[in-house]
Structures are given as C-alpha cells and as structure tokens.
C-alpha cells in the first residue's frame, strides 16, 4: 500500500528515477508521521497525523 | 549582504579546518539533516534508515545517525525526528494524468450553454484540428444547463 502511494505513483508519472523513495540523488520529498504505520493496527492508520512535509528539502507543512 | 555572509562562512570553515584535531571535514555540508527517525525508504535494497541528509533539495545521505555526522556542519539544520516515521512524499495515483494531457488537445465544451454555441465551438475545433468531414472530433465537458 505504501509502495502504491510512493514509488509506484512516481513510476506512473515516469518520475521514479527522481522521486518515490528516499535515496541518494533523489528529490528530498518526505512525509513525517506521528506514528509508525507498521506498529499499529490497520484500523488505526486513518488516525495517523502528518507532523511535517518536506518538498525539495524545504518544510512545506 | 549575502556576499559578506558567504565570506564569513568561508573564514569559519577555514578556522574549523585548521583546528585539525576535530572530526574530519564534512564530505559535503548538508543544509538539513534528519536524525533519530524510523525512515521507511521504499528503497528495496535498504528498507529502514535512521537519518537523511539534504542539500539543495536533494537527498545526499541515507543511513544511520553516525554516518550522517559526516554531513553536519555548523550551518546544517538538525531536525530530530524523535523516533517518528518518515516516508517518501506521497503520490496520488488517481489523478488522470494522461487524460488530463489529452484533454488539452480535445474540444472543450465546458460552460458553453446553448446548442447553437456548441455547434459554433465544434466548427472551431474542427477547423483548428484540420480534420476532414469523415473524421471524429473528440471532446467533452458539456453540462446541460437544465
């Protein structure tokens, strides 16, 4: 599911060489959440809050 | 006075370099460094990481906190993720990218209220596209005013 919203979404835009994963050389586009999605129940995922969003390295949220 | 600031930063870096007995000079000075995170990289070869270093909007390091140290200077902004999860920026896959692009070349009938005006617009589209009588005009967006 996370892949669908990150690397595969980027692939659809033919941008998976510059976005979609956190790798050296790619754009610094990141989302920080208040909880680890792998440590909570699936039913709790919708309650996760975005703490910070980085776009091209700059904090936009 | 950005030039003066750059000059001052240069002097500070020089002094730091002359110190000598400190840790080695940074490989590349990062603008921002995220530490102490649960970074889900979506990089199949890496999986999880603790730290990310950023310069000029680009990721220049992914790995553990210790390794990130090589990118930190006095100019770097440190962001402590306090164990929170970080992941790649999201892409909404359901945004009709291709149809959005194709729409640009189609006959746009949005907000054209009457049949007469639609007919005029269709003739325009026909002329613009330079297509013959036996060919299709592709378009849409017309909404019935009633």
mmCIF file of C-alpha atoms in Angstrom:
data_model
loop_
_atom_site.group_PDB
_atom_site.id
_atom_site.type_symbol
_atom_site.label_atom_id
_atom_site.label_comp_id
_atom_site.label_asym_id
_atom_site.label_seq_id
_atom_site.Cartn_x
_atom_site.Cartn_y
_atom_site.Cartn_z
ATOM 1 C CA UNK A 1 0.000 0.000 0.000
ATOM 2 C CA UNK A 2 2.806 2.409 0.873
ATOM 3 C CA UNK A 3 4.549 1.477 -2.353
ATOM 4 C CA UNK A 4 1.344 2.305 -4.245
ATOM 5 C CA UNK A 5 1.378 5.820 -2.825
ATOM 6 C CA UNK A 6 5.114 6.401 -3.220
ATOM 7 C CA UNK A 7 7.350 4.605 -5.712
ATOM 8 C CA UNK A 8 4.554 3.232 -7.895
ATOM 9 C CA UNK A 9 2.804 6.591 -8.074
ATOM 10 C CA UNK A 10 6.107 8.100 -9.141
ATOM 11 C CA UNK A 11 6.564 5.322 -11.691
ATOM 12 C CA UNK A 12 3.195 6.128 -13.220
ATOM 13 C CA UNK A 13 4.437 9.689 -13.731
ATOM 14 C CA UNK A 14 7.736 8.338 -15.100
ATOM 15 C CA UNK A 15 9.402 10.125 -12.196
ATOM 16 C CA UNK A 16 10.542 7.096 -10.225
ATOM 17 C CA UNK A 17 14.150 7.984 -11.030
ATOM 18 C CA UNK A 18 13.838 11.265 -9.087
ATOM 19 C CA UNK A 19 11.020 10.661 -6.586
ATOM 20 C CA UNK A 20 9.052 7.929 -4.846
ATOM 21 C CA UNK A 21 11.723 6.657 -2.475
ATOM 22 C CA UNK A 22 14.297 8.100 -0.108
ATOM 23 C CA UNK A 23 17.583 7.514 -1.898
ATOM 24 C CA UNK A 24 20.774 9.443 -2.509
ATOM 25 C CA UNK A 25 20.361 11.591 -5.595
ATOM 26 C CA UNK A 26 16.571 11.785 -5.438
ATOM 27 C CA UNK A 27 14.493 14.835 -4.524
ATOM 28 C CA UNK A 28 14.129 15.384 -0.783
ATOM 29 C CA UNK A 29 10.350 14.884 -0.662
ATOM 30 C CA UNK A 30 9.412 13.372 2.685
ATOM 31 C CA UNK A 31 6.445 12.928 4.962
ATOM 32 C CA UNK A 32 6.856 12.567 8.739
ATOM 33 C CA UNK A 33 4.035 10.855 10.625
ATOM 34 C CA UNK A 34 3.228 10.802 14.337
ATOM 35 C CA UNK A 35 3.239 7.011 14.401
ATOM 36 C CA UNK A 36 4.872 4.060 12.691
ATOM 37 C CA UNK A 37 2.345 2.508 10.313
ATOM 38 C CA UNK A 38 3.907 -0.907 10.818
ATOM 39 C CA UNK A 39 3.443 -0.846 14.583
ATOM 40 C CA UNK A 40 -0.264 -0.053 14.672
ATOM 41 C CA UNK A 41 -3.449 -1.863 13.727
ATOM 42 C CA UNK A 42 -4.677 -1.305 10.171
ATOM 43 C CA UNK A 43 -7.817 0.296 11.600
ATOM 44 C CA UNK A 44 -5.666 2.963 13.275
ATOM 45 C CA UNK A 45 -3.840 4.050 10.112
ATOM 46 C CA UNK A 46 -6.517 6.603 9.281
ATOM 47 C CA UNK A 47 -5.834 8.287 12.625
ATOM 48 C CA UNK A 48 -2.152 8.870 11.847
ATOM 49 C CA UNK A 49 -1.293 12.546 11.647
ATOM 50 C CA UNK A 50 1.233 14.193 9.377
ATOM 51 C CA UNK A 51 3.806 16.008 11.528
ATOM 52 C CA UNK A 52 5.862 17.532 8.751
ATOM 53 C CA UNK A 53 6.093 17.530 4.951
ATOM 54 C CA UNK A 54 9.294 18.287 3.066
ATOM 55 C CA UNK A 55 9.220 19.188 -0.617
ATOM 56 C CA UNK A 56 12.542 19.655 -2.395
ATOM 57 C CA UNK A 57 14.143 19.740 1.048
ATOM 58 C CA UNK A 58 12.016 22.595 2.350
ATOM 59 C CA UNK A 59 9.378 22.269 5.028
ATOM 60 C CA UNK A 60 6.022 22.965 3.398
ATOM 61 C CA UNK A 61 3.898 21.706 6.280
ATOM 62 C CA UNK B 1 24.620 41.273 2.297
ATOM 63 C CA UNK B 2 24.842 37.668 1.125
ATOM 64 C CA UNK B 3 28.384 38.026 -0.244
ATOM 65 C CA UNK B 4 29.742 39.104 3.106
ATOM 66 C CA UNK B 5 27.940 36.217 4.791
ATOM 67 C CA UNK B 6 29.446 33.747 2.352
ATOM 68 C CA UNK B 7 32.865 35.232 3.020
ATOM 69 C CA UNK B 8 32.380 34.942 6.789
ATOM 70 C CA UNK B 9 31.191 31.357 6.442
ATOM 71 C CA UNK B 10 34.320 30.670 4.406
ATOM 72 C CA UNK B 11 36.522 32.030 7.173
ATOM 73 C CA UNK B 12 34.679 30.000 9.786
ATOM 74 C CA UNK B 13 35.121 26.853 7.696
ATOM 75 C CA UNK B 14 38.829 27.670 7.260
ATOM 76 C CA UNK B 15 39.276 28.098 11.003
ATOM 77 C CA UNK B 16 37.400 24.865 11.588
ATOM 78 C CA UNK B 17 39.625 23.104 9.065
ATOM 79 C CA UNK B 18 42.760 24.466 10.769
ATOM 80 C CA UNK B 19 41.539 23.024 14.076
ATOM 81 C CA UNK B 20 42.722 19.695 12.742
ATOM 82 C CA UNK B 21 42.188 17.559 15.811
ATOM 83 C CA UNK B 22 38.380 17.535 15.445
ATOM 84 C CA UNK B 23 36.425 15.095 13.295
ATOM 85 C CA UNK B 24 37.294 15.089 9.560
ATOM 86 C CA UNK B 25 35.888 17.807 7.338
ATOM 87 C CA UNK B 26 32.424 17.009 6.025
ATOM 88 C CA UNK B 27 32.288 15.132 2.739
ATOM 89 C CA UNK B 28 29.530 17.519 1.732
ATOM 90 C CA UNK B 29 27.912 20.028 4.057
ATOM 91 C CA UNK B 30 24.204 19.265 4.336
ATOM 92 C CA UNK B 31 21.589 22.020 4.504
ATOM 93 C CA UNK B 32 19.353 19.898 6.709
ATOM 94 C CA UNK B 33 19.856 16.603 8.490
ATOM 95 C CA UNK B 34 17.048 14.444 9.847
ATOM 96 C CA UNK B 35 18.151 12.236 12.754
ATOM 97 C CA UNK B 36 16.618 9.581 15.019
ATOM 98 C CA UNK B 37 13.864 8.647 12.612
ATOM 99 C CA UNK B 38 12.159 5.449 11.608
ATOM 100 C CA UNK B 39 12.763 6.169 7.936
ATOM 101 C CA UNK B 40 10.921 3.808 5.613
ATOM 102 C CA UNK B 41 12.877 4.477 2.452
ATOM 103 C CA UNK B 42 10.906 2.304 -0.026
ATOM 104 C CA UNK B 43 14.347 1.532 -1.421
ATOM 105 C CA UNK B 44 14.223 -2.234 -1.872
ATOM 106 C CA UNK B 45 17.931 -2.538 -1.169
ATOM 107 C CA UNK B 46 17.833 -0.574 2.066
ATOM 108 C CA UNK B 47 14.480 -0.803 3.822
ATOM 109 C CA UNK B 48 14.727 1.242 7.018
ATOM 110 C CA UNK B 49 17.143 4.014 7.974
ATOM 111 C CA UNK B 50 17.661 6.438 10.876
ATOM 112 C CA UNK B 51 18.948 9.542 9.181
ATOM 113 C CA UNK B 52 18.665 11.542 5.964
ATOM 114 C CA UNK B 53 20.909 14.417 4.866
ATOM 115 C CA UNK B 54 19.673 17.001 2.362
ATOM 116 C CA UNK B 55 21.470 19.560 0.218
ATOM 117 C CA UNK B 56 19.952 21.807 -2.451
ATOM 118 C CA UNK B 57 16.682 19.915 -2.224
ATOM 119 C CA UNK B 58 18.332 16.590 -2.897
ATOM 120 C CA UNK B 59 18.992 13.612 -0.664
ATOM 121 C CA UNK B 60 22.759 13.233 -0.232
ATOM 122 C CA UNK B 61 22.808 10.611 2.515
ATOM 123 C CA UNK B 62 20.559 7.861 3.833
ATOM 124 C CA UNK B 63 21.667 5.619 6.669
ATOM 125 C CA UNK B 64 22.352 5.581 10.386
ATOM 126 C CA UNK B 65 22.827 8.586 12.683
ATOM 127 C CA UNK B 66 26.559 8.015 12.963
ATOM 128 C CA UNK B 67 27.125 8.149 9.209
ATOM 129 C CA UNK B 68 25.075 11.333 8.969
ATOM 130 C CA UNK B 69 27.601 13.065 11.216
ATOM 131 C CA UNK B 70 29.979 13.429 8.283
ATOM 132 C CA UNK B 71 27.495 15.787 6.596
ATOM 133 C CA UNK B 72 26.806 18.033 9.574
ATOM 134 C CA UNK B 73 28.447 21.448 9.877
ATOM 135 C CA UNK B 74 27.585 24.467 11.981
ATOM 136 C CA UNK B 75 25.482 25.629 9.024
ATOM 137 C CA UNK B 76 23.364 22.474 8.925
ATOM 138 C CA UNK B 77 19.888 22.499 10.381
ATOM 139 C CA UNK B 78 19.315 19.427 12.528
ATOM 140 C CA UNK B 79 15.805 18.010 12.728
ATOM 141 C CA UNK B 80 15.249 15.433 15.466
ATOM 142 C CA UNK B 81 12.507 13.056 14.336
ATOM 143 C CA UNK B 82 12.319 11.604 17.872
ATOM 144 C CA UNK B 83 11.666 8.137 16.511
ATOM 145 C CA UNK B 84 8.789 9.176 14.292
ATOM 146 C CA UNK B 85 8.189 7.535 10.960
ATOM 147 C CA UNK B 86 9.344 9.248 7.781
ATOM 148 C CA UNK B 87 8.464 8.096 4.306
ATOM 149 C CA UNK B 88 8.750 9.300 0.739
ATOM 150 C CA UNK B 89 6.384 12.079 -0.316
ATOM 151 C CA UNK B 90 3.031 10.659 -1.355
ATOM 152 C CA UNK B 91 1.818 10.427 -4.921
ATOM 153 C CA UNK B 92 -1.896 10.251 -5.533
ATOM 154 C CA UNK B 93 -2.023 7.743 -8.379
ATOM 155 C CA UNK B 94 -5.623 8.516 -9.292
ATOM 156 C CA UNK B 95 -5.252 11.946 -10.866
ATOM 157 C CA UNK B 96 -5.890 11.085 -14.541
ATOM 158 C CA UNK B 97 -2.569 12.445 -15.695
ATOM 159 C CA UNK B 98 -2.756 11.080 -19.215
ATOM 160 C CA UNK B 99 -6.384 12.026 -19.838
ATOM 161 C CA UNK B 100 -5.604 15.460 -18.427
ATOM 162 C CA UNK B 101 -2.879 15.891 -21.021
ATOM 163 C CA UNK B 102 -5.073 14.523 -23.825
ATOM 164 C CA UNK B 103 -7.909 16.875 -22.852
ATOM 165 C CA UNK B 104 -5.667 19.759 -23.822
ATOM 166 C CA UNK B 105 -5.918 18.690 -27.457
ATOM 167 C CA UNK B 106 -9.644 17.974 -27.356
ATOM 168 C CA UNK B 107 -12.662 20.127 -27.988
ATOM 169 C CA UNK B 108 -13.566 21.742 -24.669
ATOM 170 C CA UNK B 109 -17.307 22.292 -24.357
ATOM 171 C CA UNK B 110 -17.331 23.232 -20.687
ATOM 172 C CA UNK B 111 -19.588 26.219 -19.833
ATOM 173 C CA UNK B 112 -20.993 26.539 -23.337
ATOM 174 C CA UNK B 113 -24.705 26.927 -22.566
ATOM 175 C CA UNK B 114 -26.681 26.531 -25.792
ATOM 176 C CA UNK B 115 -26.807 24.014 -28.645
ATOM 177 C CA UNK B 116 -26.120 26.835 -31.102
ATOM 178 C CA UNK B 117 -22.962 27.856 -29.302
ATOM 179 C CA UNK B 118 -21.865 24.239 -29.060
ATOM 180 C CA UNK B 119 -22.285 23.955 -32.843
ATOM 181 C CA UNK B 120 -20.097 27.043 -33.339
ATOM 182 C CA UNK B 121 -17.474 25.683 -30.984
ATOM 183 C CA UNK B 122 -17.460 22.302 -32.729
ATOM 184 C CA UNK B 123 -16.846 24.006 -36.065
ATOM 185 C CA UNK B 124 -13.959 25.903 -34.461
ATOM 186 C CA UNK B 125 -12.481 22.688 -33.097
ATOM 187 C CA UNK B 126 -12.884 21.060 -36.483
ATOM 188 C CA UNK B 127 -11.040 23.923 -38.162
ATOM 189 C CA UNK B 128 -8.276 24.043 -35.559
ATOM 190 C CA UNK B 129 -7.575 20.342 -35.747
ATOM 191 C CA UNK B 130 -7.711 20.428 -39.541
ATOM 192 C CA UNK B 131 -9.675 17.222 -39.815
ATOM 193 C CA UNK B 132 -11.950 16.075 -42.609
ATOM 194 C CA UNK B 133 -15.711 15.503 -42.698
ATOM 195 C CA UNK B 134 -15.366 11.753 -42.192
ATOM 196 C CA UNK B 135 -13.200 12.101 -39.076
ATOM 197 C CA UNK B 136 -14.081 12.356 -35.416
ATOM 198 C CA UNK B 137 -13.938 15.439 -33.248
ATOM 199 C CA UNK B 138 -13.092 14.279 -29.754
ATOM 200 C CA UNK B 139 -14.128 16.449 -26.851
ATOM 201 C CA UNK B 140 -16.457 16.861 -23.935
ATOM 202 C CA UNK B 141 -17.160 18.735 -20.774
ATOM 203 C CA UNK B 142 -20.595 19.925 -21.836
ATOM 204 C CA UNK B 143 -23.087 20.090 -18.983
ATOM 205 C CA UNK B 144 -26.783 20.555 -19.576
ATOM 206 C CA UNK B 145 -27.867 23.939 -18.209
ATOM 207 C CA UNK B 146 -31.231 22.432 -17.177
#
